[in-house]
Coordinates of C-alpha atoms in Angstrom, one line a residue:
M1286 CA 58.0 97.4 121.3
V1287 CA 60.9 94.9 121.7
R1288 CA 60.1 91.2 121.6
G1289 CA 62.5 88.2 121.7
R1290 CA 62.4 84.5 122.2
V1291 CA 65.0 81.8 122.9
N1292 CA 65.2 79.2 120.2
W1293 CA 64.7 76.0 122.4
H1294 CA 64.8 73.8 119.3
W1295 CA 68.3 75.0 118.4
I1296 CA 69.5 74.4 122.0
G1297 CA 67.8 71.0 122.3
V1298 CA 69.3 69.7 119.0
R1299 CA 72.9 70.8 119.9
A1300 CA 72.6 69.4 123.4
A1301 CA 71.5 66.1 122.0
K1302 CA 74.5 66.1 119.6
L1303 CA 76.9 66.8 122.4
A1304 CA 75.4 64.0 124.5
V1305 CA 75.7 61.6 121.6
G1306 CA 79.2 62.6 120.9
L1307 CA 80.3 61.9 124.5
A1308 CA 78.5 58.6 124.6
A1309 CA 80.1 57.6 121.3
L1310 CA 83.6 58.5 122.6
A1311 CA 83.1 56.3 125.8
F1312 CA 81.7 53.5 123.6
A1313 CA 84.7 53.6 121.2
L1314 CA 87.2 53.7 124.0
T1315 CA 85.6 50.7 125.8
A1316 CA 85.3 48.8 122.5
T1317 CA 89.0 49.4 121.7
A1318 CA 90.0 48.1 125.2
H1319 CA 88.0 44.9 124.6
A1320 CA 89.5 44.5 121.1
Q1321 CA 93.0 44.5 122.5
D1322 CA 92.2 41.5 124.7
D1323 CA 91.1 38.8 122.3
D1324 CA 90.9 36.2 125.1
A1325 CA 88.6 38.2 127.3
P1326 CA 84.9 37.1 127.3
F1327 CA 82.5 39.4 125.6
V1328 CA 81.1 42.1 127.8
P1329 CA 79.0 44.9 126.1
A1330 CA 80.6 48.3 126.3
W1331 CA 77.5 49.8 128.0
T1332 CA 77.5 47.3 130.9
Q1333 CA 76.9 48.8 134.3
S1334 CA 76.0 45.7 136.4
Y1335 CA 78.6 44.1 138.7
I1336 CA 77.8 40.6 137.4
N1337 CA 78.2 40.0 133.6
P1338 CA 74.7 40.3 132.1
F1339 CA 75.6 38.0 129.2
P1340 CA 77.2 34.8 130.7
E1341 CA 78.7 32.4 128.2
T1342 CA 76.6 29.5 129.5
D1343 CA 73.0 29.0 130.2
K1344 CA 73.6 29.4 133.9
Y1345 CA 75.7 31.6 136.2
K1346 CA 78.4 29.4 137.8
L1347 CA 79.2 30.5 141.4
Y1348 CA 82.2 29.2 143.3
V1349 CA 82.3 29.3 147.1
I1350 CA 86.0 29.5 148.0
G1351 CA 87.7 29.3 151.4
D1352 CA 88.2 27.5 154.7
F1353 CA 85.7 25.7 157.1
L1354 CA 83.6 28.8 157.5
A1355 CA 83.2 28.9 153.7
A1356 CA 82.2 25.3 153.8
G1357 CA 79.3 26.0 156.1
L1358 CA 78.4 29.0 154.0
A1359 CA 78.3 26.8 150.9
T1360 CA 75.7 24.5 152.4
A1361 CA 73.2 27.3 153.1
L1362 CA 73.8 29.5 150.1
P1363 CA 71.6 27.6 147.6
E1364 CA 68.5 28.0 149.8
A1365 CA 69.4 31.7 150.5
L1366 CA 69.8 32.5 146.8
D1367 CA 66.8 30.5 145.7
E1368 CA 68.0 30.8 142.1
S1369 CA 68.4 27.1 141.2
A1370 CA 67.1 27.8 137.6
S1371 CA 69.9 30.3 136.9
I1372 CA 72.8 29.6 139.2
E1373 CA 75.0 26.6 139.6
I1374 CA 76.9 26.6 142.9
E1375 CA 80.3 24.8 143.2
Q1376 CA 82.2 24.4 146.5
E1377 CA 85.9 24.7 146.6
T1378 CA 86.9 24.7 150.3
R1379 CA 89.7 23.4 152.5
N1380 CA 89.0 23.4 156.3
S1381 CA 92.5 24.2 157.6
S1382 CA 93.6 26.4 154.7
G1383 CA 94.4 30.1 154.6
L1384 CA 96.7 32.7 153.0
A1385 CA 99.5 32.7 155.6
R1386 CA 100.9 29.3 154.6
P1387 CA 100.8 28.7 150.9
D1388 CA 103.3 25.9 151.4
R1389 CA 100.5 23.9 153.0
Y1390 CA 97.8 25.0 150.5
N1391 CA 98.3 27.6 147.8
W1392 CA 95.0 29.3 147.1
S1393 CA 96.4 31.6 144.4
R1394 CA 97.6 28.6 142.4
R1395 CA 94.4 26.7 143.0
I1396 CA 92.3 29.6 141.7
E1397 CA 94.5 29.7 138.6
D1398 CA 93.7 26.0 138.0
I1399 CA 90.0 26.6 138.4
L1400 CA 89.9 29.5 136.0
E1401 CA 91.9 27.5 133.5
D1402 CA 89.5 24.5 133.6
Q1403 CA 86.2 26.0 134.4
T1404 CA 84.0 29.0 133.6
V1405 CA 83.4 31.1 136.7
H1406 CA 81.0 34.0 136.8
V1407 CA 80.8 34.7 140.6
A1408 CA 83.2 33.9 143.4
V1409 CA 82.2 34.1 147.1
I1410 CA 85.4 34.0 149.3
M1411 CA 85.7 33.5 153.0
L1412 CA 89.3 33.1 154.2
G1413 CA 91.4 34.3 157.1
T1414 CA 90.2 32.2 160.0
N1415 CA 93.4 30.2 160.1
D1416 CA 95.8 33.1 159.4
R1417 CA 96.6 34.2 162.9
R1418 CA 100.2 32.9 162.5
R1419 CA 103.6 33.8 161.2
I1420 CA 103.8 34.4 157.5
R1421 CA 106.6 33.7 155.1
A1422 CA 107.6 36.9 153.4
A1423 CA 110.5 37.8 151.1
S1424 CA 112.6 38.8 154.2
G1425 CA 111.8 35.5 156.0
F1426 CA 109.1 34.6 158.6
E1427 CA 107.2 37.6 160.0
D1428 CA 105.2 37.5 163.2
F1429 CA 101.5 38.2 163.1
G1430 CA 100.5 41.8 163.6
T1431 CA 103.7 43.4 162.4
E1432 CA 103.8 45.8 159.4
A1433 CA 105.9 43.3 157.4
W1434 CA 103.2 40.6 158.1
A1435 CA 100.5 43.0 157.0
E1436 CA 102.3 43.9 153.8
A1437 CA 102.9 40.2 152.9
Y1438 CA 99.2 39.4 153.6
R1439 CA 98.1 42.4 151.4
L1440 CA 100.1 41.0 148.5
R1441 CA 98.3 37.6 148.8
V1442 CA 94.9 39.1 148.9
D1443 CA 95.8 41.2 145.9
S1444 CA 97.0 38.2 144.0
I1445 CA 93.6 36.4 144.4
I1446 CA 91.6 39.5 143.5
E1447 CA 93.7 40.2 140.5
K1448 CA 93.4 36.7 139.1
L1449 CA 89.6 36.7 139.5
T1450 CA 88.9 40.2 138.2
K1451 CA 91.1 39.6 135.1
A1452 CA 88.9 36.6 134.3
K1453 CA 85.8 38.9 134.6
V1454 CA 84.6 37.2 137.8
A1455 CA 82.3 39.1 140.2
V1456 CA 84.0 38.7 143.5
Y1457 CA 82.3 38.9 147.0
W1458 CA 84.7 38.6 149.9
M1459 CA 83.0 37.8 153.2
G1460 CA 84.5 39.4 156.3
L1461 CA 85.3 37.3 159.3
P1462 CA 82.6 37.2 162.0
I1463 CA 83.0 38.3 165.6
V1464 CA 84.4 35.5 167.8
A1465 CA 84.2 34.6 171.5
D1466 CA 87.9 34.9 172.3
E1467 CA 88.9 38.6 173.0
E1468 CA 92.4 38.1 171.6
G1469 CA 91.2 36.3 168.5
R1470 CA 88.6 39.1 168.1
A1471 CA 91.3 41.8 167.9
E1472 CA 93.3 39.7 165.5
Y1473 CA 90.4 39.0 163.2
E1474 CA 89.6 42.7 163.1
Q1475 CA 93.2 43.3 161.8
I1476 CA 92.7 40.7 159.1
N1477 CA 89.3 42.2 158.2
S1478 CA 90.8 45.6 157.9
I1479 CA 93.4 44.4 155.4
I1480 CA 90.8 42.4 153.3
R1481 CA 88.3 45.4 153.3
E1482 CA 91.1 47.8 152.1
R1483 CA 92.3 45.5 149.4
A1484 CA 88.8 44.7 148.2
Y1485 CA 88.0 48.4 147.9
I1486 CA 91.3 49.1 146.0
G1487 CA 90.8 46.0 143.8
G1488 CA 87.2 47.0 142.9
V1489 CA 85.5 44.0 144.4
K1490 CA 82.7 43.8 147.0
Y1491 CA 83.4 43.3 150.7
I1492 CA 80.5 41.9 152.8
D1493 CA 80.7 42.7 156.5
T1494 CA 79.4 40.0 158.9
W1495 CA 80.8 41.3 162.2
N1496 CA 77.8 43.3 163.5
G1497 CA 75.3 40.7 162.2
F1498 CA 76.5 38.3 164.9
S1499 CA 77.1 40.6 167.8
D1500 CA 74.6 41.7 170.5
Q1501 CA 73.2 45.2 171.0
F1502 CA 76.4 46.1 173.0
G1503 CA 78.7 45.0 170.2
N1504 CA 79.8 41.8 172.1
F1505 CA 80.0 38.2 171.0
S1506 CA 76.8 36.2 171.6
A1507 CA 76.2 32.6 170.7
Y1508 CA 72.5 33.3 170.4
G1509 CA 70.8 35.7 168.1
P1510 CA 67.9 36.2 165.7
S1511 CA 67.6 33.6 162.9
V1512 CA 66.5 34.5 159.4
E1513 CA 62.9 34.0 160.6
G1514 CA 63.4 36.5 163.5
V1515 CA 63.4 33.8 166.2
T1516 CA 66.2 33.8 168.7
K1517 CA 68.3 30.6 168.2
R1518 CA 71.8 29.4 168.8
L1519 CA 73.9 30.6 165.9
R1520 CA 77.5 29.8 166.9
D1521 CA 79.4 26.6 167.7
N1522 CA 80.8 25.8 171.2
N1523 CA 84.3 26.8 170.0
G1524 CA 83.1 30.4 169.6
I1525 CA 84.2 30.6 165.9
G1526 CA 82.1 28.3 163.8
F1527 CA 78.4 28.4 163.0
T1528 CA 75.4 26.2 163.7
A1529 CA 73.1 25.3 160.8
E1530 CA 70.9 28.3 161.7
G1531 CA 74.0 30.5 161.8
N1532 CA 75.1 29.4 158.4
R1533 CA 71.6 30.2 157.0
K1534 CA 72.0 33.7 158.4
L1535 CA 75.5 34.1 157.1
A1536 CA 74.4 33.0 153.7
E1537 CA 71.6 35.6 153.7
F1538 CA 74.2 38.4 154.1
A1539 CA 75.9 37.2 150.9
A1540 CA 72.7 36.3 149.0
S1541 CA 71.1 39.8 149.6
V1542 CA 74.0 41.5 147.8
I1543 CA 74.3 38.9 145.0
K1544 CA 70.5 39.1 144.4
R1545 CA 70.7 42.8 143.8
D1546 CA 73.5 42.4 141.3
L1547 CA 71.7 39.6 139.5
A1548 CA 68.6 41.7 139.3
A1549 CA 70.7 44.6 137.8
A1550 CA 72.3 42.2 135.3
R1551 CA 68.9 40.9 134.2
R1552 CA 67.6 44.4 134.0
E1553 CA 70.5 45.3 131.7
R1554 CA 69.7 42.4 129.4
S1555 CA 66.2 43.8 129.1
I1556 CA 67.3 47.1 127.7
P1557 CA 64.3 49.5 127.0
L1558 CA 64.1 49.8 123.2
A1559 CA 64.0 53.3 121.9
G1560 CA 64.4 55.0 118.6
D1561 CA 63.5 53.9 115.1
E1562 CA 63.0 50.3 113.9
Q1563 CA 66.7 49.9 112.9
Q1564 CA 67.9 50.9 116.3
Q1565 CA 65.5 48.5 118.0
A1566 CA 66.4 45.6 115.8
Q1567 CA 70.1 46.1 116.4
I1568 CA 69.8 46.1 120.2
A1569 CA 67.4 43.2 120.2
R1570 CA 69.8 41.2 117.9
M1571 CA 72.8 41.9 120.2
S1572 CA 70.8 40.8 123.3
Q1573 CA 69.4 37.7 121.6
E1574 CA 72.8 36.5 120.4
Q1575 CA 74.1 36.6 124.0
R1576 CA 71.1 35.1 125.8
P1577 CA 68.5 33.5 123.5
D1578 CA 66.5 32.2 126.5
E1579 CA 66.0 35.6 128.0
Q1580 CA 62.3 35.2 128.7
D1581 CA 62.5 31.8 130.2
N1582 CA 61.4 31.3 133.9
V1583 CA 59.6 34.6 134.1
D1584 CA 57.9 34.7 137.5
E1585 CA 54.3 35.6 138.2
A1586 CA 55.0 39.2 139.2
T1587 CA 56.6 39.9 135.9
A1588 CA 54.0 38.1 133.9
E1589 CA 51.2 40.1 135.6
T1590 CA 52.8 43.5 134.8
G1591 CA 54.1 42.5 131.4
D1592 CA 57.3 44.3 132.3
A1593 CA 60.6 42.9 131.1
V1594 CA 62.4 44.1 134.2
A1595 CA 63.2 41.2 136.6
P1596 CA 61.5 41.5 140.0
V1597 CA 63.6 42.9 142.8
P1598 CA 64.0 40.8 145.9
G1599 CA 61.9 42.1 148.8
D1600 CA 63.0 43.2 152.3
I1601 CA 63.9 40.5 154.8
T1602 CA 63.9 41.8 158.3
V1603 CA 65.0 39.8 161.4
A1604 CA 64.8 40.9 165.0
E1605 CA 68.1 41.2 166.8
E1606 CA 66.7 40.0 170.1
N1607 CA 63.3 38.7 171.3
A1608 CA 61.4 40.9 173.7
E1609 CA 61.5 38.0 176.2
N1610 CA 65.2 38.7 176.7
G1611 CA 64.4 42.1 178.0
R1612 CA 67.1 43.7 175.8
G1613 CA 64.8 45.3 173.1
N1614 CA 64.8 44.7 169.4
R1615 CA 67.2 45.8 166.6
A1616 CA 66.5 45.1 163.0
V1617 CA 68.9 43.8 160.4
S1618 CA 67.6 44.7 156.9
F1619 CA 68.4 43.1 153.6
S1620 CA 66.9 45.9 151.6
D1621 CA 65.6 46.3 148.0
Y1622 CA 67.8 47.3 145.2
S1623 CA 67.2 50.8 143.7
P1624 CA 67.2 50.5 139.9
P1625 CA 69.3 52.7 137.6
G1626 CA 67.7 55.2 135.3
E1627 CA 66.5 54.8 131.8
Q1628 CA 68.9 53.9 129.0
L1629 CA 68.7 55.7 125.7
A1630 CA 69.9 54.0 122.5
I1631 CA 71.1 56.1 119.6
D1632 CA 72.5 54.8 116.3
I1633 CA 75.9 56.4 115.7
G1634 CA 76.8 54.6 112.5
D1635 CA 79.2 51.9 111.5
N1636 CA 76.9 49.3 113.2
L1637 CA 77.4 50.9 116.6
T1638 CA 74.8 52.0 119.0
A1639 CA 75.5 54.4 121.9
L1640 CA 73.5 54.0 125.1
A1641 CA 73.3 56.7 127.8
T1642 CA 71.7 56.4 131.2
I1643 CA 69.6 59.1 132.7
S1644 CA 68.5 58.7 136.3
P1645 CA 65.5 60.9 137.3
A1646 CA 65.7 61.9 140.9
N1647 CA 62.1 61.1 141.5
I1648 CA 62.4 57.4 140.7
L1649 CA 63.1 55.8 144.1
S1650 CA 62.1 52.2 143.6
A1651 CA 61.4 49.6 140.9
R1652 CA 57.7 50.0 141.5
G1653 CA 57.9 53.8 141.2
A1654 CA 59.8 53.4 137.9
R1655 CA 57.1 51.3 136.4
Q1656 CA 54.6 54.0 137.2
Q1657 CA 56.4 56.7 135.2
L1658 CA 55.6 57.8 131.7
P1659 CA 56.8 55.7 128.8
L1660 CA 60.3 56.5 127.6
S1661 CA 59.1 58.1 124.4
E1662 CA 56.9 60.6 126.3
R1663 CA 59.6 61.7 128.8
L1664 CA 60.5 65.3 128.7
Y1665 CA 64.2 64.8 128.4
Y1666 CA 63.8 62.2 125.6
R1667 CA 61.5 64.5 123.6
V1668 CA 63.9 67.5 123.9
L1669 CA 67.4 66.0 124.0
V1670 CA 66.9 63.0 121.7
Q1671 CA 64.1 63.9 119.4
G1672 CA 64.9 67.6 119.3
E1673 CA 61.3 68.6 119.8
K1674 CA 60.5 72.2 120.4
L1675 CA 58.3 72.5 123.5
K1676 CA 55.9 75.5 123.6
A1677 CA 56.0 77.4 126.9
P1678 CA 52.6 78.6 128.2
E1679 CA 52.0 82.3 127.8
G1680 CA 53.1 84.3 130.8
R1681 CA 55.4 81.6 132.3
I1682 CA 58.9 82.6 133.3
D1683 CA 60.5 80.4 130.6
N1684 CA 58.4 82.1 127.9
Y1685 CA 61.1 84.7 127.5
A1686 CA 58.8 87.2 125.9
W1687 CA 58.9 90.9 126.7
E1688 CA 56.8 93.7 125.4
G1689 CA 57.5 97.4 125.7
G1690 CA 57.7 100.6 123.9

C-alpha cells in the first residue's frame, strides 16, 4: 500500500511569505518615491482611491475652473454633490476665456497662482467653448483644425494637467456638449477628441457630456429629461449654453463620478483592521493622525449597520424622453460604485505595515460585501496569512490520498 499527502501547511506558509515580500517591495518603492519629494503632501503608500483619502484640511476643497459653461456648472454642483459637510466649492471661471489665446487670459499661469496660494484637492475643468479660433504656436498663428493647431492645443492641455497632478489634485475634465450649429458641432468634437486623449495619457478623468444632451437619434435637442425624469428645456436659445435645469443635469454627470471617488476615499480611510493588537494599533494611529474626525457626520445607514464603510450613492435614473413625445424612453444611469476587495495588513518590521488587496469575484456590490464572512474567517486569510492547515474531507479530490497494494 502506497499513501501520500500534500503538505498544505508548508505551501500556505510559503505563499504567504511570497505575498508579503511582494507587498513589502511595492511599499518600499512607493515610500522612497515620496521621501524624494519633501514638498509633496502626505499620501499613504497603499492608497488606491483617485481622491486623496487624507486631505490636509478638515474639508475637501474643490475648484470649478473654466469658461461660461463652467460658471453654470459651478452654480449647480453644490446641490448635485450634496456634500456640504465635507466639500468646499470654489469657482474660478472667466466667461470668454479658453486655451487658444493665453495672451488674453492665461489659464496655465492662473492655475499656478491658485496652487501656490490655496490648497486644492479636486478640480473640475470645463474649457474649449471659445477655442474655435487660430492659435499662436511656436511657428506663428495656426488655423483651427490643422495638425499644427492640434499639436499646440495638446501642449496647453498637457500643461494644465501636469501642474494639477503634480500638486496631487484629482482632476475631472468635462467634455464639451453637443451644440445646435452643425459646423460648431464638428469643431467641438475635434476639441473633445484632443482633451479626451490628453486626459487619458495624463492619468486624469474625462467626463463625456455629449450623449447626455442629444436625442435618441444623436442630434441636438434643446429639450430633454431633467434630473427628475421630466422633459424640460435644457439649452439656451444660442444652442450652446444651458438653462438652470440643464446646468443641474450637467452637474449630475460630474457629481456621480466624484461621489464614487469620495466613497472610495472614505472607504480607504476606514481600513479593515486585521492581525494582532500591534498591527491594529499601528494602522489606527496612522489613520487618526491624518483624519481625527473620521467618524463625524456618519449617516443613518451607516449607523444602523455599524459598518465603518461610507454609504455608496444610489442609482439616479432619468428618462430620455416622455412617452407623450411618441419617441420612446432611454435611460441615463448614474450607477453605484463597486467597492474594491478586502485589504490585509501585515507588520513587516521597522515600523512598516504592508497592505494587500484581495478582490473576491463574488462580491458585486457594497451590500453584498457586508454580507460576507468576517475577514478573519475568510478562507484566503486563514490559509495565506495565518498559515492554517485546512483538513480536506475524506474522499474529496483535494484529499490526495491513494491506497493500493
